[in-house]
GROMACS .gro file of C-alpha atoms in nm:
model
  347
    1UNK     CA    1   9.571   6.954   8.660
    2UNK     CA    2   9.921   6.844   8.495
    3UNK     CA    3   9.850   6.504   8.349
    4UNK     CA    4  10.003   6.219   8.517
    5UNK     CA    5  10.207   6.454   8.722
    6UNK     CA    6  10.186   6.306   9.137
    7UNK     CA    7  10.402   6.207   9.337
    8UNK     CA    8  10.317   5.920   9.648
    9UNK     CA    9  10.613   5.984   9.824
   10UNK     CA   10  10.661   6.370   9.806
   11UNK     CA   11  10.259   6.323   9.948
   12UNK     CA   12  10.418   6.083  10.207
   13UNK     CA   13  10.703   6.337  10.309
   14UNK     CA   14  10.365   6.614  10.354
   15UNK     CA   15  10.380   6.812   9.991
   16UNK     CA   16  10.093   6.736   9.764
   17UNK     CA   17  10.162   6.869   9.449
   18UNK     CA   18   9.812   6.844   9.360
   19UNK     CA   19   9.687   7.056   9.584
   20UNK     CA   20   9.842   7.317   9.428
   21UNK     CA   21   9.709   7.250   9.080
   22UNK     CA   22   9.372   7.259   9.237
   23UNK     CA   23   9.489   7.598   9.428
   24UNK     CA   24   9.576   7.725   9.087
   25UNK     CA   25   9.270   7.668   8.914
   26UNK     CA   26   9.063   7.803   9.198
   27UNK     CA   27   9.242   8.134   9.197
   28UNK     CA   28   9.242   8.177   8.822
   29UNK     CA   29   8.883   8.404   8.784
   30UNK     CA   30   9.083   8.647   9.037
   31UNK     CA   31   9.375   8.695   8.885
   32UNK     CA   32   9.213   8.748   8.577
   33UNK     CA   33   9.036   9.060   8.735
   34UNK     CA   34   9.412   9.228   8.779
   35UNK     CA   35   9.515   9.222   8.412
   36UNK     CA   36   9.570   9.527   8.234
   37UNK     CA   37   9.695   9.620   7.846
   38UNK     CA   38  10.045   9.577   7.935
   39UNK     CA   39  10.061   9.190   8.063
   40UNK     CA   40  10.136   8.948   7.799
   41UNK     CA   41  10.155   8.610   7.994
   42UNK     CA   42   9.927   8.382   8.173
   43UNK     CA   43   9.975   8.234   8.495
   44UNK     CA   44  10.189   7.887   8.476
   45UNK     CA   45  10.483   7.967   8.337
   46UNK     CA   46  10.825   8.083   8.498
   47UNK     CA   47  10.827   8.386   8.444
   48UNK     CA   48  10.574   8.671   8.403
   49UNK     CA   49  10.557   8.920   8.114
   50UNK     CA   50  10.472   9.283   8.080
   51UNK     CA   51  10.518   9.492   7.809
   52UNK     CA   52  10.607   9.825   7.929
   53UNK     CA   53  10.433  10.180   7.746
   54UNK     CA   54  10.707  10.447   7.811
   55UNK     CA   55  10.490  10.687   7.590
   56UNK     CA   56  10.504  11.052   7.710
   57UNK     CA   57  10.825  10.972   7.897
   58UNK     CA   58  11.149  11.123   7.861
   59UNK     CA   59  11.364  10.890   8.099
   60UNK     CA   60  11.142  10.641   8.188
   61UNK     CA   61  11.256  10.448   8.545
   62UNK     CA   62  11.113  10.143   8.717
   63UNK     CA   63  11.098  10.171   9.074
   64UNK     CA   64  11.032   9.829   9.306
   65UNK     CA   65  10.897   9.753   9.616
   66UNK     CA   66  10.861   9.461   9.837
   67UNK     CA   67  10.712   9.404  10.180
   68UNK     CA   68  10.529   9.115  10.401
   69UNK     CA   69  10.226   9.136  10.559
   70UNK     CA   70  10.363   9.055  10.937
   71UNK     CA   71  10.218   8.957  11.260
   72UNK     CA   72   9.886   9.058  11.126
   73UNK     CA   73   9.856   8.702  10.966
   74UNK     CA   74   9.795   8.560  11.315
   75UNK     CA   75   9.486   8.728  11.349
   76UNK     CA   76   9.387   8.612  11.028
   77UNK     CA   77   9.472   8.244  11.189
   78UNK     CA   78   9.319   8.347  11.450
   79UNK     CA   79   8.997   8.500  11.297
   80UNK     CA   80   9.001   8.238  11.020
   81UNK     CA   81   8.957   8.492  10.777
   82UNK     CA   82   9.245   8.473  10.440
   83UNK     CA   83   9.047   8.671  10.197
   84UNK     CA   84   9.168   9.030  10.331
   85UNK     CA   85   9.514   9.003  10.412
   86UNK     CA   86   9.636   8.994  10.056
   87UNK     CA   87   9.484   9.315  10.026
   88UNK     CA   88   9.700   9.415  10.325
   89UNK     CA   89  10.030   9.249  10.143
   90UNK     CA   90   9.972   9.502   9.805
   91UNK     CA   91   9.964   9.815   9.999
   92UNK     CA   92  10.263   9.795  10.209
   93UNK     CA   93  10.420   9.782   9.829
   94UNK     CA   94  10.216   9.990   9.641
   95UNK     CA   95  10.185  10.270   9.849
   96UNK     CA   96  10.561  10.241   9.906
   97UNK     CA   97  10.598  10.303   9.539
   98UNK     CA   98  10.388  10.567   9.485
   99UNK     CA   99  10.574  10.778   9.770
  100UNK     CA  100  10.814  10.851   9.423
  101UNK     CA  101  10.559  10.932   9.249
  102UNK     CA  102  10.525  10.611   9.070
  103UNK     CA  103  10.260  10.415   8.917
  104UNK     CA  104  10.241  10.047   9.026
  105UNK     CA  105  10.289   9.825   8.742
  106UNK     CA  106  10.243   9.455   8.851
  107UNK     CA  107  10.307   9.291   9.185
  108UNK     CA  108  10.427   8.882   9.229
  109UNK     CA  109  10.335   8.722   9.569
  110UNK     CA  110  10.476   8.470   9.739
  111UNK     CA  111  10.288   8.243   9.993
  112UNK     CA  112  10.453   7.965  10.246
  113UNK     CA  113  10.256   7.740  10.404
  114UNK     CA  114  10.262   7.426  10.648
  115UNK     CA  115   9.976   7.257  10.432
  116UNK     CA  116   9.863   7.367  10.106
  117UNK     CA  117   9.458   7.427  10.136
  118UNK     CA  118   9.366   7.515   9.836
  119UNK     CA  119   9.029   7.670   9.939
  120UNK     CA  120   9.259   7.911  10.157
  121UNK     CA  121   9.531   7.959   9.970
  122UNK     CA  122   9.244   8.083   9.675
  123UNK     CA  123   9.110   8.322   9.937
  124UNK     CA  124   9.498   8.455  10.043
  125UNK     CA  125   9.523   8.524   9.630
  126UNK     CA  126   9.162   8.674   9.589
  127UNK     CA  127   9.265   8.966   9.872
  128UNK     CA  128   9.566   8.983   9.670
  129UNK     CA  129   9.402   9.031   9.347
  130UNK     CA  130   9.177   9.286   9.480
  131UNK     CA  131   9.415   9.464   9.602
  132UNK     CA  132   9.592   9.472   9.252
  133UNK     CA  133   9.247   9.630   9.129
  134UNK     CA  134   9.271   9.926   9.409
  135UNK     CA  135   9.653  10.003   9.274
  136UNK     CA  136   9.559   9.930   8.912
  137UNK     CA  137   9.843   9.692   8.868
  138UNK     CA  138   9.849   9.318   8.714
  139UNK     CA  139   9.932   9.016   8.931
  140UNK     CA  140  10.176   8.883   8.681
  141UNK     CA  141  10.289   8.582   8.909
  142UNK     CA  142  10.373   8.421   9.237
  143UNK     CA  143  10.470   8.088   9.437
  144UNK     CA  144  10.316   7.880   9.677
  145UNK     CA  145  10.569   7.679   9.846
  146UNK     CA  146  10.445   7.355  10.071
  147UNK     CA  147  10.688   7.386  10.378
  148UNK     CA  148  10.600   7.073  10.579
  149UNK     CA  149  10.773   7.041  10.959
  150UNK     CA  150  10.879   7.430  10.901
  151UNK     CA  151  10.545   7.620  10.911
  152UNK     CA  152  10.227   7.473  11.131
  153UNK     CA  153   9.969   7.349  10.923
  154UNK     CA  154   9.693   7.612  10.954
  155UNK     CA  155   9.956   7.900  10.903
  156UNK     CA  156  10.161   8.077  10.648
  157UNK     CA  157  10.351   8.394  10.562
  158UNK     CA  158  10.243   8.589  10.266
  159UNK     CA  159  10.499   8.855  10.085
  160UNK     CA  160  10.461   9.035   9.790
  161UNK     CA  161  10.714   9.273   9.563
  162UNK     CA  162  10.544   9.551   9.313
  163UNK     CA  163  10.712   9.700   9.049
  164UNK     CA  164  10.603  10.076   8.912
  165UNK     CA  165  10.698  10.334   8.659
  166UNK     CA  166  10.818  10.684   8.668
  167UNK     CA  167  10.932  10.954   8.449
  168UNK     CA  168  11.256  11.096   8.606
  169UNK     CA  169  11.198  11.448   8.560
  170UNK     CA  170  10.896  11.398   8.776
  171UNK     CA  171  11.022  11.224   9.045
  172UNK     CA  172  10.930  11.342   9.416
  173UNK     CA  173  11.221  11.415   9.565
  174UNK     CA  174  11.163  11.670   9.777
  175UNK     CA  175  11.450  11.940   9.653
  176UNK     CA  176  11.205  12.221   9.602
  177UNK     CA  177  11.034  12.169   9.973
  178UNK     CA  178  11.045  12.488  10.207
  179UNK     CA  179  10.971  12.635  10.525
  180UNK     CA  180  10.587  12.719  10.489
  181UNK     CA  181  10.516  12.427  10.288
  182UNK     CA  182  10.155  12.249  10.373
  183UNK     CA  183  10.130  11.922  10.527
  184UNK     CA  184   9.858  11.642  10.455
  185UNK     CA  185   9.669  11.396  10.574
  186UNK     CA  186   9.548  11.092  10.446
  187UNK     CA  187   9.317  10.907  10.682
  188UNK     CA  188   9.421  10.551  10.738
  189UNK     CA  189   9.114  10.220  10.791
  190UNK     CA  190   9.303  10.101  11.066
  191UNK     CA  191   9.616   9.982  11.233
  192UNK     CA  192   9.707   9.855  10.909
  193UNK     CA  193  10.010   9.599  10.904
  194UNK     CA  194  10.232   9.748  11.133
  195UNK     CA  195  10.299   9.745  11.474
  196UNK     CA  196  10.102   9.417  11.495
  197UNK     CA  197  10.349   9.248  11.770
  198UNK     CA  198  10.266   9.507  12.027
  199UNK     CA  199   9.855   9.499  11.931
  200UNK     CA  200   9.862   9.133  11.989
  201UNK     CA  201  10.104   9.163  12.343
  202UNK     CA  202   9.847   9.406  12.453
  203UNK     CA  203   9.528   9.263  12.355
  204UNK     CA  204   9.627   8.879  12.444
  205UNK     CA  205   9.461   8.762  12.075
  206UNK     CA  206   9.521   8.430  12.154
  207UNK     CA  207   9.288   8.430  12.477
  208UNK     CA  208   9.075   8.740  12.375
  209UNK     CA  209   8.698   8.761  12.245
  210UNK     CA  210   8.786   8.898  11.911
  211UNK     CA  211   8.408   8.815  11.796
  212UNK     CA  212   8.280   9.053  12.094
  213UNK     CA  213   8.137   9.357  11.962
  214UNK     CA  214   8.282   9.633  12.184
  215UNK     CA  215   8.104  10.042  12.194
  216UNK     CA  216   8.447  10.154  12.221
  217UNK     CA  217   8.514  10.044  11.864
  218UNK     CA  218   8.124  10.162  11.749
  219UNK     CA  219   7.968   9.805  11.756
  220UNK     CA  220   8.258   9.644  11.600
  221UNK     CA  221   8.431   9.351  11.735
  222UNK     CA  222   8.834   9.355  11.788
  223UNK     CA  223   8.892   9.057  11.538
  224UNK     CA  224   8.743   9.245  11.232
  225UNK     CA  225   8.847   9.565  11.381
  226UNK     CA  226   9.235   9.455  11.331
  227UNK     CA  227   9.171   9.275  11.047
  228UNK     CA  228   9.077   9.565  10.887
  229UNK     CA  229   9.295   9.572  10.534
  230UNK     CA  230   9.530   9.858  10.508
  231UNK     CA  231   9.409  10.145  10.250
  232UNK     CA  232   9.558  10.188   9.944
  233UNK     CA  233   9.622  10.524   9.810
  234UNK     CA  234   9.745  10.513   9.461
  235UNK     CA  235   9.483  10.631   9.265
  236UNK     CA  236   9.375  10.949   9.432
  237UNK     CA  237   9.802  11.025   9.491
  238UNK     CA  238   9.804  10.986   9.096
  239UNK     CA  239   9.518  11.200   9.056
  240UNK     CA  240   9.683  11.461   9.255
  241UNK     CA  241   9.996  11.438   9.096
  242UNK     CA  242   9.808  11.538   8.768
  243UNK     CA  243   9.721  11.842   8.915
  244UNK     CA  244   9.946  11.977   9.200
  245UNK     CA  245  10.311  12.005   9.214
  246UNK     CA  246  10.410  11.720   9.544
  247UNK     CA  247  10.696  11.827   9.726
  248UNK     CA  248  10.676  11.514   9.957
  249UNK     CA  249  10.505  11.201  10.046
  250UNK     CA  250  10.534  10.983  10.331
  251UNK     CA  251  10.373  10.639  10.378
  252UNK     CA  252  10.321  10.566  10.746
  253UNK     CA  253  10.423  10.237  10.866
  254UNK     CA  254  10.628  10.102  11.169
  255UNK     CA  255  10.768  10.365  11.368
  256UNK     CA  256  10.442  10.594  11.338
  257UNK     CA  257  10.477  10.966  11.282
  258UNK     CA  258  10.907  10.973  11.396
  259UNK     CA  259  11.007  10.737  11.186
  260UNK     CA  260  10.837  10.809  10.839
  261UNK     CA  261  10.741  11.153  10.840
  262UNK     CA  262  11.129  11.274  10.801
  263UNK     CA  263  11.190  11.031  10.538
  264UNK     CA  264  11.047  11.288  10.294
  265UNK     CA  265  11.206  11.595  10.460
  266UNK     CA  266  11.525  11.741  10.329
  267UNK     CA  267  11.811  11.872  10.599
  268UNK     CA  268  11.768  12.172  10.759
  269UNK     CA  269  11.382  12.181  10.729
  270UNK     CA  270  11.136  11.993  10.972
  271UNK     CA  271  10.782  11.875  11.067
  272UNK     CA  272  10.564  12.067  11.357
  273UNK     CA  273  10.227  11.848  11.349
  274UNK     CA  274   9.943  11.951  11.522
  275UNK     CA  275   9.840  11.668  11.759
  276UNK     CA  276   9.466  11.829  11.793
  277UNK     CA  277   9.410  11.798  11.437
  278UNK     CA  278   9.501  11.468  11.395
  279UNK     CA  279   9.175  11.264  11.356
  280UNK     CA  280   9.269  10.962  11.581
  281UNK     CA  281   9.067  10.633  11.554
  282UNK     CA  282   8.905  10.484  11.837
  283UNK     CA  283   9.106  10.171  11.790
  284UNK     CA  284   9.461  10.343  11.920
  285UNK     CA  285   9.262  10.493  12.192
  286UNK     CA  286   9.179  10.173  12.344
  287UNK     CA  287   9.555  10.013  12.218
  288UNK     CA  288   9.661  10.334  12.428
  289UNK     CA  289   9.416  10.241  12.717
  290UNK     CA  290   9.474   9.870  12.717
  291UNK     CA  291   9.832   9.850  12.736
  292UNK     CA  292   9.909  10.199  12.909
  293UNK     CA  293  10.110  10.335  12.603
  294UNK     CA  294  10.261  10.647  12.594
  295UNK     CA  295  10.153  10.943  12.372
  296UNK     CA  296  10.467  10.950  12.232
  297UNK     CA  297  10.522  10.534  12.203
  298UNK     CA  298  10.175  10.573  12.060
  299UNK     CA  299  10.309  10.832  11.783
  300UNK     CA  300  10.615  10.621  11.752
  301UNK     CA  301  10.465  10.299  11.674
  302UNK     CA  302  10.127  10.362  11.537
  303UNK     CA  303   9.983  10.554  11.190
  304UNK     CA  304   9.731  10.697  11.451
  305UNK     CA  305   9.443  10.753  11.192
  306UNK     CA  306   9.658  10.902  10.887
  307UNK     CA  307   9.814  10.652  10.653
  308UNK     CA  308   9.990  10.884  10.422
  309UNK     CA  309  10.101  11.244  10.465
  310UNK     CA  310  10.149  11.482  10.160
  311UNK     CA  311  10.318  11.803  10.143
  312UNK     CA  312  10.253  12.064   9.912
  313UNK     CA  313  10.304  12.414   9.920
  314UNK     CA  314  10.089  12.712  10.101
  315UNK     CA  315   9.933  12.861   9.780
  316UNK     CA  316   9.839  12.483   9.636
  317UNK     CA  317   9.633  12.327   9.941
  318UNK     CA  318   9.321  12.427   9.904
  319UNK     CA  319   9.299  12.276   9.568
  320UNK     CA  320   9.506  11.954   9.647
  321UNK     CA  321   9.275  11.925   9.921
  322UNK     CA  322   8.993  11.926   9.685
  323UNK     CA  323   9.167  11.685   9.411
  324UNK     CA  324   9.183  11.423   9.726
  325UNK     CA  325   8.855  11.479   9.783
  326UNK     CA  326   8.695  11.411   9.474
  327UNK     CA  327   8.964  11.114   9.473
  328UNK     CA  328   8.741  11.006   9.756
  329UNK     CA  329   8.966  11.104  10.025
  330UNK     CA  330   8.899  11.284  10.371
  331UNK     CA  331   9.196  11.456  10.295
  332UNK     CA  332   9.315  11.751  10.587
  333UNK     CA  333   9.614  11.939  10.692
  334UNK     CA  334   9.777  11.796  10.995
  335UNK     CA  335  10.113  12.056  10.998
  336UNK     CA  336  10.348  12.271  10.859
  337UNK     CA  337  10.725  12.259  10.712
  338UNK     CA  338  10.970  12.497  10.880
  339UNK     CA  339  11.376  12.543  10.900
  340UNK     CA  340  11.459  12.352  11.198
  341UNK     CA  341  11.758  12.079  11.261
  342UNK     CA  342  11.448  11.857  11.460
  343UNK     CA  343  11.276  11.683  11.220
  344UNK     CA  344  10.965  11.635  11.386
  345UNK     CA  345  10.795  11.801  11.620
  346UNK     CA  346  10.413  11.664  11.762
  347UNK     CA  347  10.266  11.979  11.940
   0.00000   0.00000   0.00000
């Protein structure tokens, strides 16, 4: 703690300054687990530092990302569980990034809170920190702001930006995709952090068991179910890109297959996925069930069990398919590219 630095009336007006001292020092062994060769500052100052290594680079290029975690948080309020969602708050940047073909750098949070716990807050930044470790990038810095009368006590928002590197010349951008080009997927954990207004609408969080261990979800309960953190895919994606030529990637978030599938598609070429190969988790079964959702609503809203596709072409499946594997991903073919004006079709 800051010597001598408190303040009785900012305490008085709901901000204790010391709280966050005590927040700091409680999340320092975590952040220490995220620091790699290139970060050259510690945690206090106003700015973070990282030395970039452009080695091996002709035209090096940063490439940012920055993302919240949502209407998840509420079933972390809920559930009274802050140690995964941080996890959750890295991946909707990191795996943004890598879509480029980028490798994530270092990632800044940014919490805002009614009351500053410091046990909690610690347990927001460990998730955070571990999910740094998954993406190999350094938490270089963040703020915790005390909002007092503008967020409830028990709850906060947690947002994050990630910053990553990439050599122009290999940039994904898909000018080389073409009709008979493979598509893959990348099984997802869960819901992950999106689509998290409707989950709660249907499930009624607030007034549902969420501790309730349900068969439909194989013994697990709803609450741990959802809080599931969302999977992070850099390293086997940069493992791949060592070894295969990507024509595409696609991160799946909100708006399901129709929204971020064609993101990675050039005009005049589209999508046909193969509904009966997609390997669908129980979880958007019952979300289906529950709330009487639509197959397509469903597709349209939901990752449905894949939380990244990948297209490569024909002749280079088989072994990207093996890369992922040994990356330690289920990795399997959900489509195909063709020449069509539609850019998806879900057959």
């Amino acid at each position: 703690m800051i010597e001598n630095s408190s303040s009785k009336a900012y305490a008085d007006a709901g901000v204790d300054i010391t709280a966050g001292y005590r927040a700091v020092e409680l999340m320092k062994k975590h952040i220490a687990s995220t620091v790699t060769p290139g970060v050259c500052s510690g945690i206090g100052g106003f700015g973070g530092l990282f030395a970039l290594d452009v080695e091996g680079m002709k035209k090096p290029a940063l490439v940012s990302g920055t993302d919240g975690v949502g209407t998840k948080l509420k079933l972390a309020f809920l559930m009274d569980q802050h140690d995964t969602v941080g996890i959750d708050c890295v991946a909707m940047c990191v795996n943004d990034v890598i879509c480029c073909g980028a490798k994530p750098l270092f990632f800044l949070d940014y919490i805002a809170c009614g009351k500053n716990v410091p046990e909690r807050i610690a347990d927001i930044v460990k998730g955070v920190c571990e999910g740094c470790v998954q993406a190999g990038a350094a938490l270089i810095g963040g703020e915790t702001a005390e909002m007092p009368g503008f967020y409830p006590q028990d709850e906060y928002d947690l947002a994050g930006y990630c910053t990553g590197i990439v050599d122009l010349e290999k940039i994904i951008d898909n000018s080389t995709m073409c009709e008979g080009d493979v598509i893959i997927a990348l099984p997802s954990s869960g819901v992950h952090s999106n689509g998290f207004s409707l989950v709660r609408k249907i499930f009624d969080v607030e007034n549902a068991e969420l501790r309730k261990s349900l068969p439909e979800l194989g013994g697990k309960s709803l609450g741990e179910t959802l809080l599931t953190p969302t999977k992070i895919y850099v390293k086997p994606v940069l493992a791949l890109l060592e070894k295969i030529t990507v024509k595409g990637i696609s991160h799946i978030t909100g708006g399901g297959f129709y929204e971020n599938i064609p993101r990675s598609i050039p005009d005049g070429f589209g999508a046909v996925i193969n509904k009966a190969d997609v390997r669908t988790l129980p979880i958007f079964d019952l979300i289906a069930k529950k709330g009487n959702i639509s197959e397509h609503d469903m597709f349209n809203t939901f990752n449905m069990g894949v939380g990244m596709s990948i297209v490569v072409a024909e002749k280079d499946a088989e072994e990207a398919l093996s890369v992922l594997k040994a990356a330690g991903e289920d990795a399997y073919v959900i489509g195909k590219i063709i020449k069509s004006e539609e850019k998806i079709k879900i057959c």
